Amino acid sequence: MPVRTQTRPHPATPGGADSRLPWWALALPALAFAVLLALILNPSDAHAAAGDPAVAQLLERAQRLLAR
């Protein structure tokens, strides 16, 4: 007994879905990249925050533990 095969539906028409990005989806990563690049090129502008000495000691101990 022959079995009927189902026909495939017609393929979707191209351009049916809107795949445009909003302007900020490209602008924000580009801005972040430019800021980080500027900090790398001129590190004198990137000042370290005056922190608690306990935090500095904690980070120093963690660095020593990782160096072992």
mmCIF file of C-alpha atoms in Angstrom:
data_model
loop_
_atom_site.group_PDB
_atom_site.id
_atom_site.type_symbol
_atom_site.label_atom_id
_atom_site.label_comp_id
_atom_site.label_asym_id
_atom_site.label_seq_id
_atom_site.Cartn_x
_atom_site.Cartn_y
_atom_site.Cartn_z
ATOM 1 C CA MET A 1 0.000 0.000 0.000
ATOM 2 C CA PRO A 2 1.549 3.304 -0.995
ATOM 3 C CA VAL A 3 1.862 5.916 1.739
ATOM 4 C CA ARG A 4 1.276 9.544 0.894
ATOM 5 C CA THR A 5 4.080 11.912 1.786
ATOM 6 C CA GLN A 6 3.337 15.301 3.130
ATOM 7 C CA THR A 7 4.388 18.215 0.992
ATOM 8 C CA ARG A 8 6.679 20.800 2.514
ATOM 9 C CA PRO A 9 5.269 24.256 3.102
ATOM 10 C CA HIS A 10 6.533 27.066 0.925
ATOM 11 C CA PRO A 11 9.763 28.654 2.198
ATOM 12 C CA ALA A 12 9.454 31.949 4.002
ATOM 13 C CA THR A 13 9.853 35.022 1.908
ATOM 14 C CA PRO A 14 13.141 36.843 2.467
ATOM 15 C CA GLY A 15 12.940 40.097 4.360
ATOM 16 C CA GLY A 16 9.860 39.087 6.276
ATOM 17 C CA ALA A 17 11.417 39.671 9.686
ATOM 18 C CA ASP A 18 12.827 43.026 10.689
ATOM 19 C CA SER A 19 16.406 42.415 11.871
ATOM 20 C CA ARG A 20 17.602 45.984 12.304
ATOM 21 C CA LEU A 21 19.464 46.918 15.461
ATOM 22 C CA PRO A 22 18.669 50.033 17.464
ATOM 23 C CA TRP A 23 21.260 52.813 17.266
ATOM 24 C CA TRP A 24 22.486 52.271 20.818
ATOM 25 C CA ALA A 25 23.281 48.612 20.181
ATOM 26 C CA LEU A 26 26.238 49.753 18.091
ATOM 27 C CA ALA A 27 26.993 53.084 19.746
ATOM 28 C CA LEU A 28 27.433 51.855 23.329
ATOM 29 C CA PRO A 29 30.028 49.140 22.626
ATOM 30 C CA ALA A 30 31.909 51.535 20.347
ATOM 31 C CA LEU A 31 31.907 54.204 23.061
ATOM 32 C CA ALA A 32 33.084 51.735 25.709
ATOM 33 C CA PHE A 33 35.873 50.560 23.407
ATOM 34 C CA ALA A 34 36.990 54.142 22.767
ATOM 35 C CA VAL A 35 37.050 54.960 26.494
ATOM 36 C CA LEU A 36 39.057 51.839 27.345
ATOM 37 C CA LEU A 37 41.451 52.512 24.492
ATOM 38 C CA ALA A 38 41.959 56.080 25.716
ATOM 39 C CA LEU A 39 42.738 54.773 29.211
ATOM 40 C CA ILE A 40 45.292 52.353 27.817
ATOM 41 C CA LEU A 41 46.964 55.001 25.695
ATOM 42 C CA ASN A 42 47.117 57.560 28.518
ATOM 43 C CA PRO A 43 47.209 55.699 31.847
ATOM 44 C CA SER A 44 48.066 58.850 33.830
ATOM 45 C CA ASP A 45 44.385 59.816 33.596
ATOM 46 C CA ALA A 46 43.311 56.605 35.324
ATOM 47 C CA HIS A 47 43.852 57.334 39.003
ATOM 48 C CA ALA A 48 43.421 54.607 41.582
ATOM 49 C CA ALA A 49 40.789 55.266 44.181
ATOM 50 C CA ALA A 50 41.997 55.857 47.720
ATOM 51 C CA GLY A 51 40.752 52.743 49.415
ATOM 52 C CA ASP A 52 40.740 51.173 52.824
ATOM 53 C CA PRO A 53 44.150 49.710 53.832
ATOM 54 C CA ALA A 54 42.383 46.490 54.828
ATOM 55 C CA VAL A 55 41.250 46.007 51.243
ATOM 56 C CA ALA A 56 44.803 46.561 50.015
ATOM 57 C CA GLN A 57 46.098 43.990 52.523
ATOM 58 C CA LEU A 58 43.443 41.508 51.472
ATOM 59 C CA LEU A 59 44.355 41.915 47.810
ATOM 60 C CA GLU A 60 48.055 41.565 48.624
ATOM 61 C CA ARG A 61 47.428 38.315 50.500
ATOM 62 C CA ALA A 62 45.304 36.980 47.662
ATOM 63 C CA GLN A 63 48.060 37.828 45.207
ATOM 64 C CA ARG A 64 50.620 36.003 47.361
ATOM 65 C CA LEU A 65 48.384 32.940 47.575
ATOM 66 C CA LEU A 66 47.941 32.864 43.810
ATOM 67 C CA ALA A 67 51.682 33.288 43.253
ATOM 68 C CA ARG A 68 52.474 30.049 45.155
#
